[in-house]
C-alpha angles and dihedrals in degrees: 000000000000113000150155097279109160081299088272110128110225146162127248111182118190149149133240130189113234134158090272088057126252107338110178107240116207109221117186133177120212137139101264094233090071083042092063087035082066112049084042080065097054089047092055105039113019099022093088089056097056108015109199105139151045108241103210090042098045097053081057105062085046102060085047091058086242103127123090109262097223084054092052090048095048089060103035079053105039083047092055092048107053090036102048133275124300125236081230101047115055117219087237102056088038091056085046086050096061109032079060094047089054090043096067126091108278119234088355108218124247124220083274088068087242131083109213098163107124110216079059089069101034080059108051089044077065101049084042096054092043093041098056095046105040089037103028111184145065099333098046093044091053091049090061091047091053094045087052087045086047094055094046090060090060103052094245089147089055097051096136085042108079108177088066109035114080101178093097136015095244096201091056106031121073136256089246094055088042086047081050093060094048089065088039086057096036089050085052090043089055106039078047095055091044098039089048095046093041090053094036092231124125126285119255098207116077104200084202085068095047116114095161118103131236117259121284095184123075114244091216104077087203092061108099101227126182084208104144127175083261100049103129103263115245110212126199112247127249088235131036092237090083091048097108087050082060083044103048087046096051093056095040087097087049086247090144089170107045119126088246091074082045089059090042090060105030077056090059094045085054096055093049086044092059096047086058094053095053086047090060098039092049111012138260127304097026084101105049099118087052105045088048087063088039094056080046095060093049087056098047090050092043086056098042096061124096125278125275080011096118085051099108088203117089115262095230087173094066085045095253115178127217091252108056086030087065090043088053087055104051090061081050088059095046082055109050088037086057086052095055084055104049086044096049098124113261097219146299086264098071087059131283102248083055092045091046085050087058104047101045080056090065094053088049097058091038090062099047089050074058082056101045082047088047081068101048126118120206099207089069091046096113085049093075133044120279090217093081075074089081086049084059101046092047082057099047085051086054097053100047094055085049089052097045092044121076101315115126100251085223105057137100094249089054096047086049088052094055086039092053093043082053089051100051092038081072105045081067097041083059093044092045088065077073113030135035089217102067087045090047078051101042088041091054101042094045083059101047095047086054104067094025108077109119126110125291118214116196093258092052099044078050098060088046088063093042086065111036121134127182117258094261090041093114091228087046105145096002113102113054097062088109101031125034106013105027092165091078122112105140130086106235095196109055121177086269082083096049094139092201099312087288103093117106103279102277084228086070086059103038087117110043092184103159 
């Protein structure tokens, strides 16, 4: 437990026997008033980017001593990390802290067989989000599926049904701790839809079986909201094609920033995401008909958002702050990164002036990811998800096969490529200061791009998107040596970038060939 130790922050790590067996118990020592320092840190700076919690009520069952201590140590933890080190907390001990925390067994099991207690889970939605970004790789990928299977188990997609969800009693809890649960779901729904795209597997979570509905109330405890407990429940679709009615409901308040909006276009990313997959599983064009619905719903959404909303600069003239202007570009970037995958060419086959549609759209909505970068402000970067890095490097892939396509080296539109991949190489050198993930990308992709520099033709841009696979797929870069990019020789991810031993085997990566 916390305590007045000297005022020196440090870290105790012991067993005790218990029924259960050993279970390793954390044990820190701090004044309580850097303690609180530091969760009103992770309110103010990391909160947006996993909403679990409401702030003011929170900080009062703190100061009640009413909140979980291995909760209060995760984000104290997971806060130091990603924001720099503390004069009270060593790196060293902090590093201790959390390789113990991630050691334990995750969402331990009752005598019931099922753990419904929610700061468990709060808690584990924390070590999952830091886990897969600061380890990116198998394990952290599997914690996220046991923590959605988990969740399952509970019943926490059938909320407002009762009769199936088992995590609270619904007669006796509040609106507020049911209101609590649906973050808790909607977290797992999202680090389900990116750790799934990024490793090109299957999602967990089926949205036909989803009965929870969407947030009422804002994430961002500063936003005024008229949300009452009889506000009218928005619920997600089970297709993508309704996606603009959900749209059009969540901004009716003129809450542009809530996480609603944040569902709405992670969905449609999913739904991309899983049309890439299948591209890569079965082949191009056995998914037209799909993919051309699919091209309608994006529009519609697209259409159905608020003016000027699209616009990646802040709209200082409706008062809107840093923090909610980064989360709005974040769903810009869901959207136009959805757009790059419904638009990758089909194939030759299909005819080249369609093909070449196709892939000039992709160059379009790569360069305006550059402009929504062009906007972004580094100091807000641990207000928003990591995982947008993947967005980025998906983008940074796109434009270097344009460049190296067709397009006259010496014109404008060349020089503005190169410009654009410098832009958004350091938007991940920025992001790398915080996260392991966006370094392991940037890494990756500064050593593919230096061996790789010779021409593209069409055919053979088209067999590098017939194979493409996302950077945590386990045969991610594999695959194209002898047949696409025959000039590599070099391994691009050497055991300097051993990311904790949990990192996909850099022998699976040795040939990045997008």
């Amino acid at each position: 437990m916390f305590a007045m130790l000297g005022g020196r922050l440090s870290l105790h790590i012991f067993s005790r026997k218990e029924k259960a067996g050993a279970t390793a118990w954390i044990s820190t020592s701090a004044i309580r008033e850097q303690e609180r320092m530091i969760l009103m840190k992770f309110f103010n700076e990391i909160h947006s980017a996993v909403p679990l919690f409401e702030k003011e009520r929170f900080i009062r069952l703190y100061d009640s001593c009413a909140v979980r201590r291995d909760l209060i140590v995760t984000m104290a933890a997971v806060t130091a990390k990603i924001l720099g080190p503390i004069d009270t907390w060593s790196s060293f001990d902090l590093d201790l802290c959390l390789n113990s925390l991630l050691a334990s067994p995750p969402l331990r099991e009752g005598s019931d067989g099922v753990q419904t207690d929610l700061d468990s889970f709060r808690q584990e939605c924390l070590l999952a989000y830091y886990d897969f970004h600061q380890f990116p790789g198998a394990s952290s990928c599997m914690r996220i599926a046991r923590l959605t299977r988990k969740a399952y188990a509970v019943g926490l997609h059938q909320i407002e049904n009762p009769g199936l969800c088992s995590a609270f009693q619904p007669k006796t809890e509040t609106e507020d701790v049911i209101e609590d649960w649906r973050y808790v779901w909607w977290c797992v729904y999202c680090f389900d839809s990116y750790s799934n795209i990024s490793a090109g597997t299957p999602f967990i979570v089926d949205e036909e079986s989803i009965n929870t509905a969407l947030p009422r109330r804002p994430f961002n405890q500063d936003v005024v909201s008229p949300w009452t407990v009889s506000s009218p429940k928005v619920f997600l679709p089970d297709g993508p094609s309704e996606l603009w009615e959900i749209a059009q409901k969540s901004t009716s308040y003129g809450d542009l920033s809530g996480f609603n909006i944040h569902i709405v276009t992670a969905t449609m990313l999913r739904n991309a995401g899983a049309v890439l997959r299948l591209r890569s599983e079965k082949g191009p064009g056995r998914h037209r008909a799909r993919i051309a619905d699919l091209k309608r719903s994006l529009a519609s959404l697209r259409l159905a958002l608020p003016p000027r909303y699209l616009n990646p600069t802040r709209n200082v003239l409706k008062s809107e702050v840093p923090p909610d202007h980064h989360v709005r570009l974040t769903n810009i970037l869901h959207l136009h990164m959805a757009r790059i995958m419904l638009c990758l060419p089909g194939g030759l086959s299909a005819g080249e002036e369609e093909w070449m549609e196709d892939w000039q759209q992709t160059l379009e909505a790569s360069l305006d990811i550059v402009r929504v970068v062009e906007q972004w402000d580094s100091q807000f970067s641990a207000h928003v998800d990591p995982a947008i890095c993947f967005i980025v490097f998906l983008a940074l892939a796109i434009l270097n096969l344009h460049r190296r396509s067709s397009i006259d080296e010496s014109s404008e539109l060349a020089t503005t490529i190169s410009q654009s991949e410098t832009i958004l190489m350091l938007f991940l050198e920025h992001f790398s200061s915080l996260w392991t993930l966006p370094k392991f990308l940037a890494r990756v992709y500064r050593d593919w791009q230096a061996v790789h520099t010779h021409r593209l033709t069409p055919a053979r841009i088209e067999a590098i998107l017939n194979h493409i696979k996302p950077p945590l797929h386990p045969k991610f870069g594999r695959t194209y040596r002898d047949t696409i990019e025959q000039h590599t020789s070099a391994p691009i991810a050497g055991p300097d970038l051993a990311l904790g031993g949990d990192l996909w085997n850099p022998e699976e990566m040795l040939i990045f060939t997008l």
